XYZ file of C-alpha atoms in Angstrom:
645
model
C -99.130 148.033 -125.791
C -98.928 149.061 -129.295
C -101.649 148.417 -131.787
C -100.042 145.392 -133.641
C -98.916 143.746 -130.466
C -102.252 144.182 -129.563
C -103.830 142.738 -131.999
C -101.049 139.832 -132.853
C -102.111 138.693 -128.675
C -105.951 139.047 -130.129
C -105.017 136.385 -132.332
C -103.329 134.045 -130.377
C -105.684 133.824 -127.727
C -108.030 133.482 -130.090
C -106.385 130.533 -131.289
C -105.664 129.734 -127.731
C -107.948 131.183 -125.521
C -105.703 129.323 -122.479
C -102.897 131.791 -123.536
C -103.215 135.580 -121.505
C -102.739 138.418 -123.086
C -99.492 140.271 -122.965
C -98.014 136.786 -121.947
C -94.642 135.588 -123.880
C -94.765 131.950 -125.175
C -91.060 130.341 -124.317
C -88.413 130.814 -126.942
C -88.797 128.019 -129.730
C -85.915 127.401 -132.229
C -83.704 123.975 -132.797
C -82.431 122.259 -129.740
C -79.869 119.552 -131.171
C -76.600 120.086 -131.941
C -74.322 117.867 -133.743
C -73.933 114.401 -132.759
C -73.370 112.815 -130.256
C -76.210 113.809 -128.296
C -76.629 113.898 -124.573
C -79.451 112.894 -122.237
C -80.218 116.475 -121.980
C -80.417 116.813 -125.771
C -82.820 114.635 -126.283
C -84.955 115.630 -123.573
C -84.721 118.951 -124.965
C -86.319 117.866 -127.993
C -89.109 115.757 -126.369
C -89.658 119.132 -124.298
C -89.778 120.859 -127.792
C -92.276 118.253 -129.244
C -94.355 118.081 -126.133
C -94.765 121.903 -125.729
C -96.818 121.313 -129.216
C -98.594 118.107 -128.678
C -99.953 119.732 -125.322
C -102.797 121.377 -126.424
C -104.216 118.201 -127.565
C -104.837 117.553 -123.686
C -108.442 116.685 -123.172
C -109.222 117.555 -119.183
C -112.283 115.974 -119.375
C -111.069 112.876 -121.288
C -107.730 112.785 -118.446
C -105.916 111.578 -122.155
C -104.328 113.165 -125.412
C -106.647 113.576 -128.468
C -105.204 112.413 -131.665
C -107.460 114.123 -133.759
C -108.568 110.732 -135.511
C -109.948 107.643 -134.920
C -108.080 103.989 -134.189
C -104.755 106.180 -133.215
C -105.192 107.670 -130.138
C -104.102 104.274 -128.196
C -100.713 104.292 -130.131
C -100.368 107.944 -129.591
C -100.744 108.010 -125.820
C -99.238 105.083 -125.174
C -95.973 107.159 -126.631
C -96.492 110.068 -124.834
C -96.754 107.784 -121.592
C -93.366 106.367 -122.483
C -92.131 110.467 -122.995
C -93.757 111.499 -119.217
C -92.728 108.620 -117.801
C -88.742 108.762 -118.565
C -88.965 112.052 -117.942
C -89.642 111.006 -114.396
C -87.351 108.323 -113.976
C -84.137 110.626 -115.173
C -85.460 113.267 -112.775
C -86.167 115.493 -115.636
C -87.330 119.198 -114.558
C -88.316 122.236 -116.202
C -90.102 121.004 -119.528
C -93.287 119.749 -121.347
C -91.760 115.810 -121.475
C -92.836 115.542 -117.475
C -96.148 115.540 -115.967
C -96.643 113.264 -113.724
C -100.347 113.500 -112.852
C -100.754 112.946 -116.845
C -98.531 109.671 -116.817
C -100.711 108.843 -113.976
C -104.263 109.276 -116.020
C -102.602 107.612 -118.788
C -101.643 104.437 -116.906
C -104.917 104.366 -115.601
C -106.655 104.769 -118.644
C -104.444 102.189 -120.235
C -105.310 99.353 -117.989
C -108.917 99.599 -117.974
C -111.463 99.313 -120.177
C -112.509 99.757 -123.051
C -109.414 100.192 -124.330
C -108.326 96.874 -122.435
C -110.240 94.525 -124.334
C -111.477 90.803 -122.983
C -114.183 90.431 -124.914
C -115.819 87.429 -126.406
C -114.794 86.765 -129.943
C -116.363 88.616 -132.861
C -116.255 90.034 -135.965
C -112.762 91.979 -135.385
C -110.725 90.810 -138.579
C -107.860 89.043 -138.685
C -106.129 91.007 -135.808
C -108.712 89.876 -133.065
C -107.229 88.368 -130.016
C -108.610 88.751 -126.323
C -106.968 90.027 -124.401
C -105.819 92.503 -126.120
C -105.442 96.330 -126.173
C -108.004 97.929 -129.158
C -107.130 100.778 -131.301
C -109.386 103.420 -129.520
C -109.337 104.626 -126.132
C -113.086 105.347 -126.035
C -114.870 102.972 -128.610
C -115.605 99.357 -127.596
C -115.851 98.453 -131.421
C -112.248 99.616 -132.408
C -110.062 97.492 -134.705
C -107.035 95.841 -133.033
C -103.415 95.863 -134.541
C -100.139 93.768 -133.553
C -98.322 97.092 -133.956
C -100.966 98.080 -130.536
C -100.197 95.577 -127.872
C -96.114 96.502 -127.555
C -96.179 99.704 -128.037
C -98.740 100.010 -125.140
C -96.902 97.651 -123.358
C -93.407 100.026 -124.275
C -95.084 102.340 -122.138
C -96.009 100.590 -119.105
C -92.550 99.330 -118.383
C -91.793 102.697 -118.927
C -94.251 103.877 -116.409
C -93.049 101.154 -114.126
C -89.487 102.175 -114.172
C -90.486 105.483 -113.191
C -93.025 104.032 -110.756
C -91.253 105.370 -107.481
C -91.172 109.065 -109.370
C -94.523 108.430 -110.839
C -95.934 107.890 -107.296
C -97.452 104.606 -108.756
C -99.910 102.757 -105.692
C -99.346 98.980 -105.740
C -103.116 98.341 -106.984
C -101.869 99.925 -110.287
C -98.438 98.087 -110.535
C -100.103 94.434 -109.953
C -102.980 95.611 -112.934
C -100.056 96.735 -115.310
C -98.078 93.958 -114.640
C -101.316 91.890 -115.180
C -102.180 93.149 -118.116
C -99.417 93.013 -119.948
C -98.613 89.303 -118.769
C -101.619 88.119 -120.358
C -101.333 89.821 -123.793
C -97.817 88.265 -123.934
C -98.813 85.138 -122.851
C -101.960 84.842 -125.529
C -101.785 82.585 -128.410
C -102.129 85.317 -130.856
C -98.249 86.537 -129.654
C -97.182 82.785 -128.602
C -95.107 81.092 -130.832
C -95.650 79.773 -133.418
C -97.746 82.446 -134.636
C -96.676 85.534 -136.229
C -97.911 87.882 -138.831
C -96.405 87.642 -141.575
C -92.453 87.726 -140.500
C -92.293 90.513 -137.884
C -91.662 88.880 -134.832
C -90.389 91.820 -133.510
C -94.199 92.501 -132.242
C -93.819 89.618 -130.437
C -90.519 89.969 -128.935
C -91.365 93.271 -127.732
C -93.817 91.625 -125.559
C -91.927 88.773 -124.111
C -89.665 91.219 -123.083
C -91.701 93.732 -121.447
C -93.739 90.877 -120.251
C -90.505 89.151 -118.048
C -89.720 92.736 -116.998
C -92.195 93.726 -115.119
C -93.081 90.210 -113.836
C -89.553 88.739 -113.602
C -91.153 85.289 -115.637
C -88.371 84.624 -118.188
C -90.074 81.549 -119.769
C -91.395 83.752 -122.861
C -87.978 85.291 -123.553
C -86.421 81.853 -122.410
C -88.356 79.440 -125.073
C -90.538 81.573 -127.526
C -88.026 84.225 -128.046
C -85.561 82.160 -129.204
C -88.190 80.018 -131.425
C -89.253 82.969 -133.108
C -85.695 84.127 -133.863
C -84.640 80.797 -134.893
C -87.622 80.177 -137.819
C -87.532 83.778 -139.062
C -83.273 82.834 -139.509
C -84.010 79.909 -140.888
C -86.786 80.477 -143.408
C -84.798 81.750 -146.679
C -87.939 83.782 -147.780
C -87.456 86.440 -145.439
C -84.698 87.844 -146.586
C -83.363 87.593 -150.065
C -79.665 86.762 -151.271
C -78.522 90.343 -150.401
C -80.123 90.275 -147.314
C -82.787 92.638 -148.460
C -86.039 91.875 -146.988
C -89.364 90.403 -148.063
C -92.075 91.887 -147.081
C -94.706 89.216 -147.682
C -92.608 85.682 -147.452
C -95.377 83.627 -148.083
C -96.155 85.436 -151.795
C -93.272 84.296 -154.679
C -90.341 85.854 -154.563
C -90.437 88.178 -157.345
C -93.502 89.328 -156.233
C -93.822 93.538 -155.881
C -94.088 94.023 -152.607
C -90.920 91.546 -152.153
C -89.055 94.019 -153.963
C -87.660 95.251 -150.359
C -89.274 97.247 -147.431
C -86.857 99.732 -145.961
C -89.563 100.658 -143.034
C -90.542 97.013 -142.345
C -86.900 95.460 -142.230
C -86.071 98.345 -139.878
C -89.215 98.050 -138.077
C -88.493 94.056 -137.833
C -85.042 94.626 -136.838
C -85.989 95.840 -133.528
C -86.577 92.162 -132.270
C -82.803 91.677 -131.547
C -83.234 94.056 -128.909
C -83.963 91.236 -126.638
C -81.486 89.326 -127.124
C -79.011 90.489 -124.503
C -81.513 90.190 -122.079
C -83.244 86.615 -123.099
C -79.301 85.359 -122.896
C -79.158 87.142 -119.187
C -82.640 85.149 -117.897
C -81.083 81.569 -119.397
C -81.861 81.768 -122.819
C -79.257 79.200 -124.795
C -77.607 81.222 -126.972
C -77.864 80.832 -131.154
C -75.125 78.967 -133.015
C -72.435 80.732 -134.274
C -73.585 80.268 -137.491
C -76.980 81.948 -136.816
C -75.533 85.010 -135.295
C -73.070 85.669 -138.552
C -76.614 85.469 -140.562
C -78.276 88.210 -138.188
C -74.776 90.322 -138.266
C -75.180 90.350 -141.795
C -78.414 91.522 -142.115
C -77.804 94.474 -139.585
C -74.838 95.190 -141.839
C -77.156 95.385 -145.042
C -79.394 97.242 -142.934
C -77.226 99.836 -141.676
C -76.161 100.917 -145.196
C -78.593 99.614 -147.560
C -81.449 101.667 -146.066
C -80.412 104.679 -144.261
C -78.150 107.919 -145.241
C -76.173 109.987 -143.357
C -78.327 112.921 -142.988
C -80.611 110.495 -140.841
C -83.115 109.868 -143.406
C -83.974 106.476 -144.754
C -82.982 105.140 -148.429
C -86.092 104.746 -149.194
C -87.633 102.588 -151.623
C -90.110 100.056 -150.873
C -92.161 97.333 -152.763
C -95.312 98.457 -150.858
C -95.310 101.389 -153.218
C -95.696 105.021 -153.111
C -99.232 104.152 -150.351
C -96.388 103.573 -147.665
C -93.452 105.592 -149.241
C -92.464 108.289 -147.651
C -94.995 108.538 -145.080
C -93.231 110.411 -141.725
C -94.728 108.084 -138.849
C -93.443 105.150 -140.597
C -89.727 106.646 -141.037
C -90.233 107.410 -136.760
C -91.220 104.050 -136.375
C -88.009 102.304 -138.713
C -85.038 104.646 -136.616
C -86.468 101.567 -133.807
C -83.762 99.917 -136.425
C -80.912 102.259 -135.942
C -81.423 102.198 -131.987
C -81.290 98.743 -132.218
C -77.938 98.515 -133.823
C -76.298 101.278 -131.844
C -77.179 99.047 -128.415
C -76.429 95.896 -129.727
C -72.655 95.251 -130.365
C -72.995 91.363 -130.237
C -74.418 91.624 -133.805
C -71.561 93.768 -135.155
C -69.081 92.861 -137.679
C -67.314 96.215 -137.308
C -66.888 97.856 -133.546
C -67.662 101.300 -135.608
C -71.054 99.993 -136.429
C -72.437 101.277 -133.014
C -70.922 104.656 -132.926
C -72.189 105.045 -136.680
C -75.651 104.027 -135.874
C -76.069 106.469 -132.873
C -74.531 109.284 -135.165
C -77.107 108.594 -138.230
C -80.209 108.201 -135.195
C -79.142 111.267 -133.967
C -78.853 113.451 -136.813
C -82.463 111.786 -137.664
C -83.523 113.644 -134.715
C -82.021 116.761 -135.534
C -83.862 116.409 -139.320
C -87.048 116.254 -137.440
C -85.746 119.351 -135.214
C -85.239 121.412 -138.323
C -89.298 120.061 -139.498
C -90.373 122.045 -136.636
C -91.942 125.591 -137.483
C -89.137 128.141 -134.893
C -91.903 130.252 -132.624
C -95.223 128.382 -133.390
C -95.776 125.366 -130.627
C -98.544 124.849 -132.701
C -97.817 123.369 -135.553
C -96.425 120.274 -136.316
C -94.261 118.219 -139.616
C -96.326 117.350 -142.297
C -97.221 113.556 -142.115
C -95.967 113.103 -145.711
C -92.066 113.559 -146.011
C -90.902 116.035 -148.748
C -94.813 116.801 -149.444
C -94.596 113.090 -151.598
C -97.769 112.909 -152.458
C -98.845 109.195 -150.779
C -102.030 107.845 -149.525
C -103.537 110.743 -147.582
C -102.275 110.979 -143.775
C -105.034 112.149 -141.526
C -104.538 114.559 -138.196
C -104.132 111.194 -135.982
C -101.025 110.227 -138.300
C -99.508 113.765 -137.902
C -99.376 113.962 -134.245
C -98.294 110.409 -133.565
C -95.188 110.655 -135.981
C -94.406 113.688 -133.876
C -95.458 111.718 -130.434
C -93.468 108.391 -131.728
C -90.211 110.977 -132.628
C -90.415 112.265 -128.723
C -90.831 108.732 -127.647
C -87.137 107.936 -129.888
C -85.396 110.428 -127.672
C -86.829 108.982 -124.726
C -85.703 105.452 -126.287
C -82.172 106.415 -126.548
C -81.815 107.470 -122.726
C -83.099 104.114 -121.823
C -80.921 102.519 -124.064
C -77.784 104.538 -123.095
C -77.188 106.220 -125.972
C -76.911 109.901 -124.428
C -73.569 108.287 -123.144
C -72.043 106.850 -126.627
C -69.825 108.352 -128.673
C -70.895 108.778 -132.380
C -68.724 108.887 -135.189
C -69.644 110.038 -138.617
C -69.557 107.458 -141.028
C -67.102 107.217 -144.170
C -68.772 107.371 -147.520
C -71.140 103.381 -147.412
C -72.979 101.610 -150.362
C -75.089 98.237 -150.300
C -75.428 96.450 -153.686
C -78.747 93.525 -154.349
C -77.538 92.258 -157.756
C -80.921 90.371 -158.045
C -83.016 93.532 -157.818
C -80.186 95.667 -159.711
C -80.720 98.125 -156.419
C -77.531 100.177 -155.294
C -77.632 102.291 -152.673
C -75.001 105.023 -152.088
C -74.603 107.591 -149.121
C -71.764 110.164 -148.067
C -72.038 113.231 -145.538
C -72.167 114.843 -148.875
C -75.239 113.072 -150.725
C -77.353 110.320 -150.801
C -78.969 108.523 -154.125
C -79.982 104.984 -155.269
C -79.886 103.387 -158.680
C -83.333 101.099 -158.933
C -82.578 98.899 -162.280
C -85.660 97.096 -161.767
C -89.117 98.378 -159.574
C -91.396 95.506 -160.704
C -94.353 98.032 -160.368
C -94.309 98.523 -157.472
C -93.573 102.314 -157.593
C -93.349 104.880 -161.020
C -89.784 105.590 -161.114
C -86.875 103.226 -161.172
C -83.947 102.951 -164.465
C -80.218 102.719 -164.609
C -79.377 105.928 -163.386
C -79.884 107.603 -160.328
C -83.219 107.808 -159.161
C -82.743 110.789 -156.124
C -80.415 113.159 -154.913
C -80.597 114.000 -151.025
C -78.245 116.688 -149.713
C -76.054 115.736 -147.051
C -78.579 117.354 -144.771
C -81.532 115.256 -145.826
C -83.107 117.648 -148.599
C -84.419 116.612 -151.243
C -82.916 117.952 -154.753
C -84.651 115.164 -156.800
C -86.858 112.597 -154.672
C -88.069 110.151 -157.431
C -88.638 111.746 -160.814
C -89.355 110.603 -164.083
C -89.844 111.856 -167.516
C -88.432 115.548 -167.415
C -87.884 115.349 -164.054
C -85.271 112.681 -164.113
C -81.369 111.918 -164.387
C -79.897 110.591 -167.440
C -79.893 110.585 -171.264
C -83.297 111.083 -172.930
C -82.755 109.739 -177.003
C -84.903 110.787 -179.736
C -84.701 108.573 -182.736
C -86.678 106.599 -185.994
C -87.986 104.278 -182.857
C -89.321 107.176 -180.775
C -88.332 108.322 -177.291
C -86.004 106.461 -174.883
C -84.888 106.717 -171.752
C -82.230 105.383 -169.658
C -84.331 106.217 -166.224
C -86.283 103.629 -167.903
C -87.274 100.381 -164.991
C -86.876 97.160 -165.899
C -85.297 97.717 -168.965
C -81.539 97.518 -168.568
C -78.808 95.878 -165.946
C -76.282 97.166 -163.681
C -73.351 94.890 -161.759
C -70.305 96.744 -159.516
C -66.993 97.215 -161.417
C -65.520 95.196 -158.097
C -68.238 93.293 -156.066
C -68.347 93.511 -152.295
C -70.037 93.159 -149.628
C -71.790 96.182 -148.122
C -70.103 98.498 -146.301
C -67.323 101.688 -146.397
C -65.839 102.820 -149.840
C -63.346 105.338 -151.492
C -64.341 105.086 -154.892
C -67.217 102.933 -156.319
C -68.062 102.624 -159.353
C -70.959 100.610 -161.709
C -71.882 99.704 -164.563
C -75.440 99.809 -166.597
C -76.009 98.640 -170.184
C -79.603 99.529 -171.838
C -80.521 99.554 -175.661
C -83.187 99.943 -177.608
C -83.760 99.161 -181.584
C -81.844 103.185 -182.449
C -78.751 102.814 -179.855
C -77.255 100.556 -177.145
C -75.857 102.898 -173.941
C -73.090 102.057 -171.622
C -72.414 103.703 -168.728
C -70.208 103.573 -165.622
C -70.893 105.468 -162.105
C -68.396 106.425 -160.537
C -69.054 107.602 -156.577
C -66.780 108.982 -154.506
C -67.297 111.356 -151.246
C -67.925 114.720 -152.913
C -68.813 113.612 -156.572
C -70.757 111.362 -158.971
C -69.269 110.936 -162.273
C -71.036 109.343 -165.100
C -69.440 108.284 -168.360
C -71.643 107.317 -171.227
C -70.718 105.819 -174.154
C -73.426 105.215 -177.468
C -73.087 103.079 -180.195
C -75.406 104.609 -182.344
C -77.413 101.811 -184.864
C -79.549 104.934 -186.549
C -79.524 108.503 -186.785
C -80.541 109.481 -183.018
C -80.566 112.963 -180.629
C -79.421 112.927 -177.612
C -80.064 114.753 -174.557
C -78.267 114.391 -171.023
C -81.118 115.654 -168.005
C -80.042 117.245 -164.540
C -83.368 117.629 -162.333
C -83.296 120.695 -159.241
C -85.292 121.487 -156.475
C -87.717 123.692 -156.822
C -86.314 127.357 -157.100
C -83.173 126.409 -158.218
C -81.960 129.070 -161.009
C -79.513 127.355 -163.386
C -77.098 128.983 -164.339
C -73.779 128.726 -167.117
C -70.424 130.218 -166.202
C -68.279 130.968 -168.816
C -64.125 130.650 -168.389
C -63.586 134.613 -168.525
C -66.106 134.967 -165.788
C -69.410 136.025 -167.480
C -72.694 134.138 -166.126
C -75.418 133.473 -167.763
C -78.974 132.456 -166.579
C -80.810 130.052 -168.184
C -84.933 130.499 -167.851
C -87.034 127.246 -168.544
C -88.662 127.631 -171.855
C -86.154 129.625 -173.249
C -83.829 129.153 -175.866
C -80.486 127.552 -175.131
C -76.718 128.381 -175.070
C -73.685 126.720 -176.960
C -71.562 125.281 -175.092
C -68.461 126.917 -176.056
C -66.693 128.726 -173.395
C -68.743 127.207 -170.475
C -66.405 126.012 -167.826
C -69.598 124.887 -165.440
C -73.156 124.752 -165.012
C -74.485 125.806 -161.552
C -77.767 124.156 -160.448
C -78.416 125.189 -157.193
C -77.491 122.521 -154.196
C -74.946 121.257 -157.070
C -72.811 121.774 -160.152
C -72.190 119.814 -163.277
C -69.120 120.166 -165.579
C -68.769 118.304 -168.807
C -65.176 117.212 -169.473
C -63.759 117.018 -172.876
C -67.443 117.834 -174.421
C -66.964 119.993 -177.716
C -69.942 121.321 -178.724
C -73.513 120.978 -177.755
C -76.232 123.215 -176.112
C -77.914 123.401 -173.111
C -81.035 124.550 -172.083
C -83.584 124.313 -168.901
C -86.869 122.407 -169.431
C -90.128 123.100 -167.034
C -91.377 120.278 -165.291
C -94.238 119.589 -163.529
C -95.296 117.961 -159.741
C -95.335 114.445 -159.374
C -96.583 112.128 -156.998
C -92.573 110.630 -156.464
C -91.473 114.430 -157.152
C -93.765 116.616 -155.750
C -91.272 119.886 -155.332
C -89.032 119.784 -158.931
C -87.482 122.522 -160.277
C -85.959 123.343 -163.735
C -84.074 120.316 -165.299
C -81.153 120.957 -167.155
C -80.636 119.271 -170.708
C -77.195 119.514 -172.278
C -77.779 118.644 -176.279
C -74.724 116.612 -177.182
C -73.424 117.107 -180.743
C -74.889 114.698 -183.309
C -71.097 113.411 -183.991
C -70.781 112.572 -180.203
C -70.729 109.210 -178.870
C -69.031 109.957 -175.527
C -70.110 112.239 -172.637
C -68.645 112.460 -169.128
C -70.824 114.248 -166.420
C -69.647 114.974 -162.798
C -72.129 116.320 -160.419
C -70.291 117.543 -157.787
C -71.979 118.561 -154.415
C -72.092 122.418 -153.062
């Protein structure tokens, strides 16, 4: 063995002492392919995440360690629902089975502590007995609706697999027990909720009259809760957007929308198919074109092709962003891909499993190729949000191997999946448009109320088609559109809450060819107008001034950082353009190169250009040079087309 190899083994075991020296760890590189994904795809990825999650084995414990406290019922109970469909599919040769663990983790599962019937105390507003606490070890732990089904997910997946699992009858009947009475408590009966995500609920009902073939919850409650949360026009607002807190006024912040939650929410139509097959009366035909509508607003107001949400949320940059939440909202796009009944479009399926499954295959490409230990960072794009702890790391990676093992129950490793054309969804109250192509993704946010920093008329991202982030939220220096200098100051038109925005030709959400929108700002030196124009490769933007003083204007392109911009000139000759440094005319340039894209400026005589430094931010964490084009103090027209690489 030669020195380095040598000492390269040193430092593994070291930071393994289970693995031998001169011992090869398994090849590690990305498993998924493009969409659609099999079965054996998406076990291959749960294999993938599993072969890093296993050193968090505690022998002594028989359970998974999450690394931090109140997560390590949520994390396990995932895992479980990994092992066990690895069992029932027959599953061989990877990390996603072990049996004897699935075992343990039933068994742990069921008893106590963790399987709380205590007496009521001081437990906060989540307390109800029985009940499953947030701990697997600590009596005291805090309890969360978000616990109880996701526990209960994997017990019906254990019992599924029970034959495989070798499960003894003693352990079935205490399962099947246990999750009967959490169901069956008033804290999950109707009529209460909390807040408006009955999906919690139905979760439970369902898993309940699985394993104990009872359909009264999914029979009567079920259809109660669907019916109120239909019903009650403060859950979701003209556009179908949704409110996060319904009981606060409308125009409250954090009723601004809630990608995550709506997603997260969304997941209670799973049971419908099965409440209808156990008696349930179905809803009025009236009721169903509401829900189709919001899984149509859904479908392309929140999520892009690449697999990554459109995120903005009125919860703020706290929940923005943060990687166990996106893993917990694609319970939204497996919902729609198995649920045709609430399809306007037949395509809507085959869409859904293609944007799920490219999700999965942004996660795949998180992963670190050769080092099974290591896992994503729990903050997407490095956005700096309210710190994520160890626990939140490994159960976005534990909840993403429990997705995969989702979609084989569901049947999606049997779907077809078509790409999606070019889809937009448009909430004229909130002056919100949402745009996505296999090309790019972006979002115009006319009005934030606060709840987050950025937010204007123009563009406030730029996602690849491959879910990178070229500009994630930027503002100041760091954002799209034209920056004026006048007798009144400085003004922006990535300004929030300061201008409007309405679609040349208003439709519903859904596929376009060309799109295009309108925004009108002013302030006391100039009034803009602009019009977007989208199309599958290109945004255009057309801006017209009518200048009331003496003003400078300055149109911004933000990059990623270690973008180089650079000018190319019609006979060939390109020039680099250092932040900092002084400009260029103009004159001559055909095209400005920015990296992952390119601007040219049609018809524009004259003017300069230059790159500007910029500086992290908590929405923009990773920016790069912007470009600012100087337009010609005559000018009162520009035209910009960013056109995708």
């Amino acid at each position: 063995m030669r020195r380095r190899e040598f000492l390269a083994g040193a430092a593994l075991v070291a930071a393994n002492p289970r693995v031998a020296l001169g011992q090869a760890r398994p090849p590690d590189g990305p498993v998924i392919t493009a969409p659609p994904l099999t079965n054996a795809e998406y076990l291959a990825l749960a294999d993938r995440i599993m072969a890093r999650l296993d050193h968090t084995w505690v022998r002594h414990k028989q359970a998974y360690s999450a690394g931090t406290l109140n997560v390590g019922t949520i994390y396990n109970a995932a895992i479980l629902t990994v092992h066990a469909t690895a069992a029932e599919v027959g599953h061989t040769g990877g990390r996603a089975r072990n049996d004897a663990r699935a075992r343990r983790l039933v068994a742990q599962l069921i008893d106590k502590p963790v399987f709380f019937t205590g007496p009521r105390g001081r437990r906060g507003k989540m307390y109800h007995s029985p009940g499953w606490l947030a701990d697997l070890e600590l009596p005291d732990a805090p309890q969360d609706k978000s616990i109880d089904p996701k526990v209960a997910e994997g017990l019906v997946a254990a019992y599924r697999a029970r034959d495989a699992l070798e499960l003894d009858a003693a352990t079935i009947e205490r399962l099947t027990f246990c999750v009967d009475r959490v169901a069956r408590d008033s804290f999950f009966r109707f009529p209460n909720v909390r807040l408006n995500q009955f999906n919690w609920n139905a979760e439970l009902y369902l898993a309940a009259a699985t394993l104990t073939g009872n359909p009264e919850l999914l029979r009567r409650d079920y259809r109660r809760q669907l019916r109120r949360f239909i019903r009650d026009d403060r859950n979701l607002g003209p556009s179908y957007r949704f409110n996060y807190l319904p009981h606060f006024p409308a125009d409250d912040p954090s009723n601004l929308d809630s990608a995550e939650y709506a997603n997260i929410t969304l997941h209670a139509l799973h049971a419908y198919e099965p409440a209808l097959a156990v008696g349930m009366t179905p809803l009025p035909a009236r009721e169903i074109a509401h829900l189709r509508a919001w899984v149509r607003r859904a479908l392309f107001g929140y999520w892009t092709h690449s697999g990554m949400l459109n995120w903005d949320t009125g919860l703020g940059i706290a929940r923005w962003m943060k990687a166990k939440t996106w893993a917990y909202a694609l319970q939204g796009l497996l919902t729609i891909a198995s649920t045709p009944r609430f399809h306007e479009d037949p395509r809507y399926g085959g869409w859904a499993k293609c944007i799920f499954d490219r999700s999965l295959a942004l996660y795949d490409t998180m992963l670190t190729d050769g080092n099974t230990y290591a896992y994503p960072s729990p903050h997407l794009y490095g956005a700096t949000t309210k710190h994520q702890a160890t626990g939140d790391q490994r159960v976005f990676s534990a909840r993403m191997a429990a997705n995969a093992a989702r979609a084989i129950t569901l049947g999606l490793g049997t779907m077809p999946a078509d790409e999606p054309p070019p889809f937009f969804a448009y909430d004229s109250d909130i002056g919100r448009l949402a745009v996505s192509t296999p090309r790019y993704a972006t979002a115009i946010v006319a009005s934030n109320r606060g709840a987050f920093p950025y937010g204007g008329v123009e563009p406030a991202r730029l996602l690849d088609g491959e879910g990178h982030a070229i500009n994630l939220g930027g503002r100041g220096n760091a954002a799209f559109g034209l920056v004026i200098r006048g007798p009144s100051g400085r003004f922006a038109t990535q300004t929030a809450d300061r201008g409007e925005i309405r679609l040349v030709d208003p439709r519903r959400p859904g596929p376009f060819e060309d799109l295009r929108a309108t925004t009108r700002i002013a302030n006391e030196d100039v009034t803009v107008t602009a019009t977007h124009r989208f199309t599958a490769t290109a945004i255009e933007t057309t801006w017209q001034l009518t200048r009331k003083r003496r003003v400078t204007v300055d149109a911004q392109f933000p990059t990623a950082r270690g973008t180089t911009i650079e000018a190319v000139y019609g006979d060939g000759r390109i020039v680099r353009l250092p932040p900092g440094r002084a400009g260029v005319r103009l004159d001559g340039i055909v095209r400005l190169e920015l990296g992952d894209y390119t601007v040219t400026l049609p018809g524009l005589a004259g003017g300069s250009a230059r790159a500007l430094r910029t500086t992290p931010q908590a929405t923009n964490p990773r920016p790069g040079p912007t470009l600012a084009v100087r337009l010609p103090r005559t000018a009162d027209r520009l035209t910009a087309r960013i056109s995708k690489r």
